[in-house]
Short mmCIF file of C-alpha atoms in Angstrom, two decimals:
data_model
loop_
_atom_site.label_atom_id
_atom_site.label_comp_id
_atom_site.label_asym_id
_atom_site.label_seq_id
_atom_site.Cartn_x
_atom_site.Cartn_y
_atom_site.Cartn_z
CA UNK A 16 51.30 -45.26 -15.51
CA UNK A 17 47.88 -44.99 -15.75
CA UNK A 18 45.16 -44.26 -18.55
CA UNK A 19 41.84 -41.88 -18.25
CA UNK A 20 39.70 -42.33 -15.13
CA UNK A 21 36.54 -41.10 -14.84
CA UNK A 22 37.34 -37.42 -13.01
CA UNK A 23 39.83 -37.17 -15.68
CA UNK A 24 37.65 -37.37 -18.47
CA UNK A 25 34.85 -35.38 -16.58
CA UNK A 26 37.78 -32.32 -16.85
CA UNK A 27 38.50 -32.39 -20.03
CA UNK A 28 34.74 -32.19 -21.23
CA UNK A 29 34.44 -29.23 -18.99
CA UNK A 30 37.66 -28.18 -20.44
CA UNK A 31 36.31 -28.40 -24.31
CA UNK A 32 33.01 -27.00 -22.99
CA UNK A 33 34.22 -23.74 -21.90
CA UNK A 34 36.64 -23.41 -24.53
CA UNK A 35 34.45 -23.83 -27.12
CA UNK A 36 30.79 -23.27 -26.12
CA UNK A 37 27.81 -25.74 -26.07
CA UNK A 38 26.93 -24.34 -29.64
CA UNK A 39 30.16 -25.04 -31.01
CA UNK A 40 30.34 -28.24 -30.28
CA UNK A 41 27.77 -30.11 -32.37
CA UNK A 42 29.04 -28.27 -35.53
CA UNK A 43 32.34 -29.65 -34.86
CA UNK A 44 31.16 -33.34 -33.73
CA UNK A 45 29.48 -33.03 -37.34
CA UNK A 46 32.28 -31.82 -38.96
CA UNK A 47 34.80 -34.64 -37.42
CA UNK A 48 31.45 -37.29 -38.31
CA UNK A 49 31.59 -36.16 -42.14
CA UNK A 50 35.46 -35.97 -41.95
CA UNK A 51 35.87 -40.04 -41.18
CA UNK A 52 32.78 -40.80 -43.64
CA UNK A 53 35.12 -39.28 -46.68
CA UNK A 54 38.14 -40.79 -45.25
CA UNK A 55 36.29 -44.09 -44.97
CA UNK A 56 35.06 -43.67 -48.20
CA UNK A 57 38.56 -42.68 -49.92
CA UNK A 58 40.09 -45.76 -48.03
CA UNK A 59 37.59 -48.05 -49.49
CA UNK A 60 38.20 -46.68 -52.92
CA UNK A 61 41.75 -46.92 -52.70
CA UNK A 62 41.69 -50.74 -51.78
CA UNK A 63 39.55 -51.07 -54.94
CA UNK A 64 41.87 -49.66 -56.96
CA UNK A 65 45.00 -52.11 -55.67
CA UNK A 66 42.64 -55.01 -56.53
CA UNK A 67 44.41 -56.74 -59.83
CA UNK A 68 42.08 -56.58 -62.80
CA UNK A 69 41.84 -59.45 -65.20
CA UNK A 70 43.45 -59.05 -68.50
CA UNK A 71 41.93 -57.78 -72.05
CA UNK A 72 41.57 -60.80 -74.28
CA UNK A 73 43.82 -60.53 -76.78
CA UNK A 74 43.04 -58.93 -80.36
CA UNK A 75 43.15 -61.94 -82.96
CA UNK A 76 43.88 -60.34 -86.76
CA UNK A 77 42.41 -62.28 -89.24
CA UNK A 78 43.74 -61.92 -92.63
#
């Protein structure tokens, strides 16, 4: 069972070009890039939130 070879990739690209047209493809790729950047930023932000933070210093009471 094979993967994708040269002829299959060319066929897929030709179908995509016929479906969306040459002007729409750059817009789609830009949107995909933005989405990937937002996902990466959200992933990095989530990992920062999961890191343990040091406990605050106890407050001492003076009488």
